Coordinates of C-alpha atoms in Angstrom, one line a residue:
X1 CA -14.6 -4.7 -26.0
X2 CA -13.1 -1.3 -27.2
X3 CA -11.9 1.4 -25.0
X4 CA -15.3 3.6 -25.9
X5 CA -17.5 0.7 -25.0
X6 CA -15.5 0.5 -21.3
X7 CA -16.1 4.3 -20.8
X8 CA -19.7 4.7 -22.2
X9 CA -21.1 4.2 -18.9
X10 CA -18.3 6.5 -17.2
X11 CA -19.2 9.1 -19.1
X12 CA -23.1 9.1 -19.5
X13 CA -23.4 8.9 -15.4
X14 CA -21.3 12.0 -15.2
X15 CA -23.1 13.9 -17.6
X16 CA -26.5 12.4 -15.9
X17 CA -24.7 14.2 -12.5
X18 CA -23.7 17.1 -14.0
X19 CA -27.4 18.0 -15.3
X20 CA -28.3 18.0 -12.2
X21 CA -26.9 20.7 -11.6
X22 CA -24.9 19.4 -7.9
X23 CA -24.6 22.8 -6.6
X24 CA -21.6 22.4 -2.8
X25 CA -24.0 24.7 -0.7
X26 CA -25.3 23.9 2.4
X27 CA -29.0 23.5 2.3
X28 CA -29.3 22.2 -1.2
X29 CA -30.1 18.9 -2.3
X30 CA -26.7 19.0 -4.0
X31 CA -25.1 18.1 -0.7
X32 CA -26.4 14.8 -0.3
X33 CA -25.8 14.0 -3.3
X34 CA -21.9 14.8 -2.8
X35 CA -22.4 13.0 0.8
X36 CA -22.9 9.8 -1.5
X37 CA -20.1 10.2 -3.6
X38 CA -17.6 10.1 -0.7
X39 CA -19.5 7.6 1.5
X40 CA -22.1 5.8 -0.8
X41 CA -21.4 2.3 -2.2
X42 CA -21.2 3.6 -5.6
X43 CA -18.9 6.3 -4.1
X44 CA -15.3 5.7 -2.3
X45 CA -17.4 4.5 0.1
X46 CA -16.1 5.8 3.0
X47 CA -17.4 5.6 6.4
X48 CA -17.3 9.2 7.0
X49 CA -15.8 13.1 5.7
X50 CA -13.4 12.9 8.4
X51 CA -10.1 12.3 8.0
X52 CA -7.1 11.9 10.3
X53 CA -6.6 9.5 13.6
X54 CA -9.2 11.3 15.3
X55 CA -11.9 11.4 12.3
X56 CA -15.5 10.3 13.9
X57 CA -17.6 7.6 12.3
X58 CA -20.7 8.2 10.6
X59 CA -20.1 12.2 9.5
X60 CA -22.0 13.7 6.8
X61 CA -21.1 16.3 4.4
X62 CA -22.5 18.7 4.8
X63 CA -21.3 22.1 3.4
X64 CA -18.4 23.4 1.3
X65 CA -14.7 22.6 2.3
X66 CA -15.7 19.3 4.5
X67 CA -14.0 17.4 2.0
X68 CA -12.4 17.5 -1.5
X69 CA -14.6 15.6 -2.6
X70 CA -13.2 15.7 -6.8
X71 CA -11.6 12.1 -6.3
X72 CA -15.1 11.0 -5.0
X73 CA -17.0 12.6 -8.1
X74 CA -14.7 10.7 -10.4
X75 CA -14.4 7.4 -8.6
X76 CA -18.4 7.6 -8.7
X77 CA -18.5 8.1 -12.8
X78 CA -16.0 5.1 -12.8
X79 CA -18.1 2.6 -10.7
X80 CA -20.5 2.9 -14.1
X81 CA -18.0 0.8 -15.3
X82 CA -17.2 -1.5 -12.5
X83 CA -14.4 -0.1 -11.3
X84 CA -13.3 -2.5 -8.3
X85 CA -14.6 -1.1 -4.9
X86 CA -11.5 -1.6 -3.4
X87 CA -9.7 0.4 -5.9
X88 CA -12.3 3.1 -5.5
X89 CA -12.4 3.4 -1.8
X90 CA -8.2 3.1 -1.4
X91 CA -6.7 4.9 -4.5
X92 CA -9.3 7.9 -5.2
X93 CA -9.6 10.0 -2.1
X94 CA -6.6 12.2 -3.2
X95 CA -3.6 13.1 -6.1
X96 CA -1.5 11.4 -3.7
X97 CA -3.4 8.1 -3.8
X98 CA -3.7 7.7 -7.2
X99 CA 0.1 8.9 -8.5
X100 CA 0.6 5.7 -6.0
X101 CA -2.0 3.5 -7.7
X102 CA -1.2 4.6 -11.5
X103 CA 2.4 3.5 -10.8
X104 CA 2.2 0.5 -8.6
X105 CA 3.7 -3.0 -9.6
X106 CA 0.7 -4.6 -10.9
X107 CA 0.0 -1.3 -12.8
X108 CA 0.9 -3.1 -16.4
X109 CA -0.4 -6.5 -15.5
X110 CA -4.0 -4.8 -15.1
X111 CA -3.4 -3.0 -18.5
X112 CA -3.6 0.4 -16.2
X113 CA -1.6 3.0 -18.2
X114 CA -0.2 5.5 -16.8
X115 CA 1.2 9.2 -18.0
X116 CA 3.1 12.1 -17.0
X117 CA 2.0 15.4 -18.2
X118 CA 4.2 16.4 -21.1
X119 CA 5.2 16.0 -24.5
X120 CA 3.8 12.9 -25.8
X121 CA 0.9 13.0 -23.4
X122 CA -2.7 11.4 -25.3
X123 CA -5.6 11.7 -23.5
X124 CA -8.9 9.7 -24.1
X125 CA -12.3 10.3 -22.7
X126 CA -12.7 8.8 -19.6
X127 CA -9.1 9.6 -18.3
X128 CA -8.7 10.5 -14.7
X129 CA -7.1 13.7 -15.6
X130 CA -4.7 15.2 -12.6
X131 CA -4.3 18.8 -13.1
X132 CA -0.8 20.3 -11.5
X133 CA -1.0 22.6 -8.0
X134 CA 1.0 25.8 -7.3
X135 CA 3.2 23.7 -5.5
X136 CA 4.9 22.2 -8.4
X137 CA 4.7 18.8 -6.2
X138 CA 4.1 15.5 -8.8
X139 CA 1.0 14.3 -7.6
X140 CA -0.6 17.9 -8.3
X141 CA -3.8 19.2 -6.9
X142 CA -7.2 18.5 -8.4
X143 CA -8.2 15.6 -10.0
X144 CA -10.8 15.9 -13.2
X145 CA -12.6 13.4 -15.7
X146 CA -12.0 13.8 -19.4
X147 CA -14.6 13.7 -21.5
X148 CA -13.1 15.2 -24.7
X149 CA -9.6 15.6 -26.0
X150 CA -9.6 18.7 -28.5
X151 CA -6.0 17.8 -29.6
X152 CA -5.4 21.1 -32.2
X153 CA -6.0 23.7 -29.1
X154 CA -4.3 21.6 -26.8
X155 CA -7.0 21.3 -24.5
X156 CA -9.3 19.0 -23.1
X157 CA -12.8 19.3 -21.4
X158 CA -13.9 17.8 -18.4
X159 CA -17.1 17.0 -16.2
X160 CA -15.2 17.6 -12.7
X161 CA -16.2 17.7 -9.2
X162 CA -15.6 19.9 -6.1
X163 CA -14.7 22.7 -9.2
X164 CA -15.8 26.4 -10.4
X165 CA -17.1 25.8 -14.3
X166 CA -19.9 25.7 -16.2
X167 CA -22.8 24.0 -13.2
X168 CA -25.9 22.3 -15.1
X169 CA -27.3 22.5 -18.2
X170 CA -28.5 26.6 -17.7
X171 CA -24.9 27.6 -18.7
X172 CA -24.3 29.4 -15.1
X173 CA -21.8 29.8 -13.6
X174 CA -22.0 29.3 -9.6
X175 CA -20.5 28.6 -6.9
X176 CA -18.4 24.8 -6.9
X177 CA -19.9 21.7 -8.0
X178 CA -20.2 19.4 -10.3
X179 CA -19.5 20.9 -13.5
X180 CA -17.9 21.5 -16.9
X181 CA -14.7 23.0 -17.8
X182 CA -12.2 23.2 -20.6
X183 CA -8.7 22.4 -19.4
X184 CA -5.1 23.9 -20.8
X185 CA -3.4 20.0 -21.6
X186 CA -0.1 22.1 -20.4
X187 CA -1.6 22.3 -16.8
X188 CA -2.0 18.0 -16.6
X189 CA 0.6 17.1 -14.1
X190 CA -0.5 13.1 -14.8
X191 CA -3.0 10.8 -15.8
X192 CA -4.5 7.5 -15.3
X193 CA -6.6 5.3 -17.4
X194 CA -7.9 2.2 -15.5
X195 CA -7.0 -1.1 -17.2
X196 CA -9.5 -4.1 -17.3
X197 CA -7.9 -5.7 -14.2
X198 CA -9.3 -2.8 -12.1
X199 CA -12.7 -3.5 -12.9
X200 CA -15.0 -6.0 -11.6
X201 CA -18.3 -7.6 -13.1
X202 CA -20.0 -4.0 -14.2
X203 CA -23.1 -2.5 -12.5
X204 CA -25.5 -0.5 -14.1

């Protein structure tokens, strides 16, 4: 199976969420639909937007800033492609967790490739794409989806989550949500490109 056959489905069901137009505002169907990236199967599946050693079970989201919820838009797209649930719900919450995951010791025996931003650096559609923070820290800030690598302008474009772009298919721009954005390749502080050993048996 080539790579563009494994992220077909990764990238069909993020432009299917996307035209939606998944507007983070309280009081629009938008916010369910972000509730069931972060605690839906399909999701990180997560029992609840609360984090911490006092986080209560059974939360909702339920409005802007309850979550960062861009780990949980792309760990959504991936499940497409049967991205293990385990993976999903441990490794995609936060930078943190996946510049742990893209480097771990069974990184090459599941054919995961990782890369640090930098000369050198090829993106592919489908790339969990982590874009650098002000606070020069490695793991960066904001994680995004790659959907096309335009290699002579040294950018990329992205379907993202919890993000300011382009929201839905009437070219507005409002508010976060799911949306579309083009993305300097200069600003990538690393990627990851799940290998076959992350996914299980596929789900439509």
């Amino acid at each position: 199976m080539s790579w563009g056959d494994v992220v077909a489905p990764v990238l069909m069901r993020a432009e299917a969420e996307w035209a939606q137009g998944v507007e983070d505002r309280a009081g629009t169907p938008g916010v369910a639909r972000i509730d069931a990236y972060i605690r839906g199967p399909a999701g990180l599946g997560w029992p609840t937007v609360e984090v911490g050693p006092n986080a209560r079970p059974k939360i909702p989201y339920r409005d802007d800033g309850d979550f960062a919820w861009c780990g949980a838009f792309t760990a959504f797209c991936w499940q497409a492609a049967g991205l293990d649930r385990k993976v999903r719900r441990d490794d995609f919450a936060s930078t943190w967790r996946l510049w742990t995951w893209g480097r771990s010791a069974d990184a090459a025996a599941k054919g995961r490739v990782f890369q640090r931003g930098g000369q050198g650096l090829v993106l592919l559609p489908g790339d969990v794409v982590i874009v650098k923070g002000p606070s020069k820290k490695p793991y960066g800030s904001h994680i995004t989806l790659c959907v096309e690598p335009l290699p002579e302008t040294s950018t990329y474009r992205t379907i993202e989550g919890n993000a300011r772009g382009v929201l839905g298919p009437d070219g507005k721009r409002r508010g976060e949500g799911v949306v579309r954005n083009r993305r300097k390749v200069s600003d990538v502080a690393f990627t990851v490109r799940p290998g076959p050993g992350d996914l299980a048996r596929a789900v439509a």
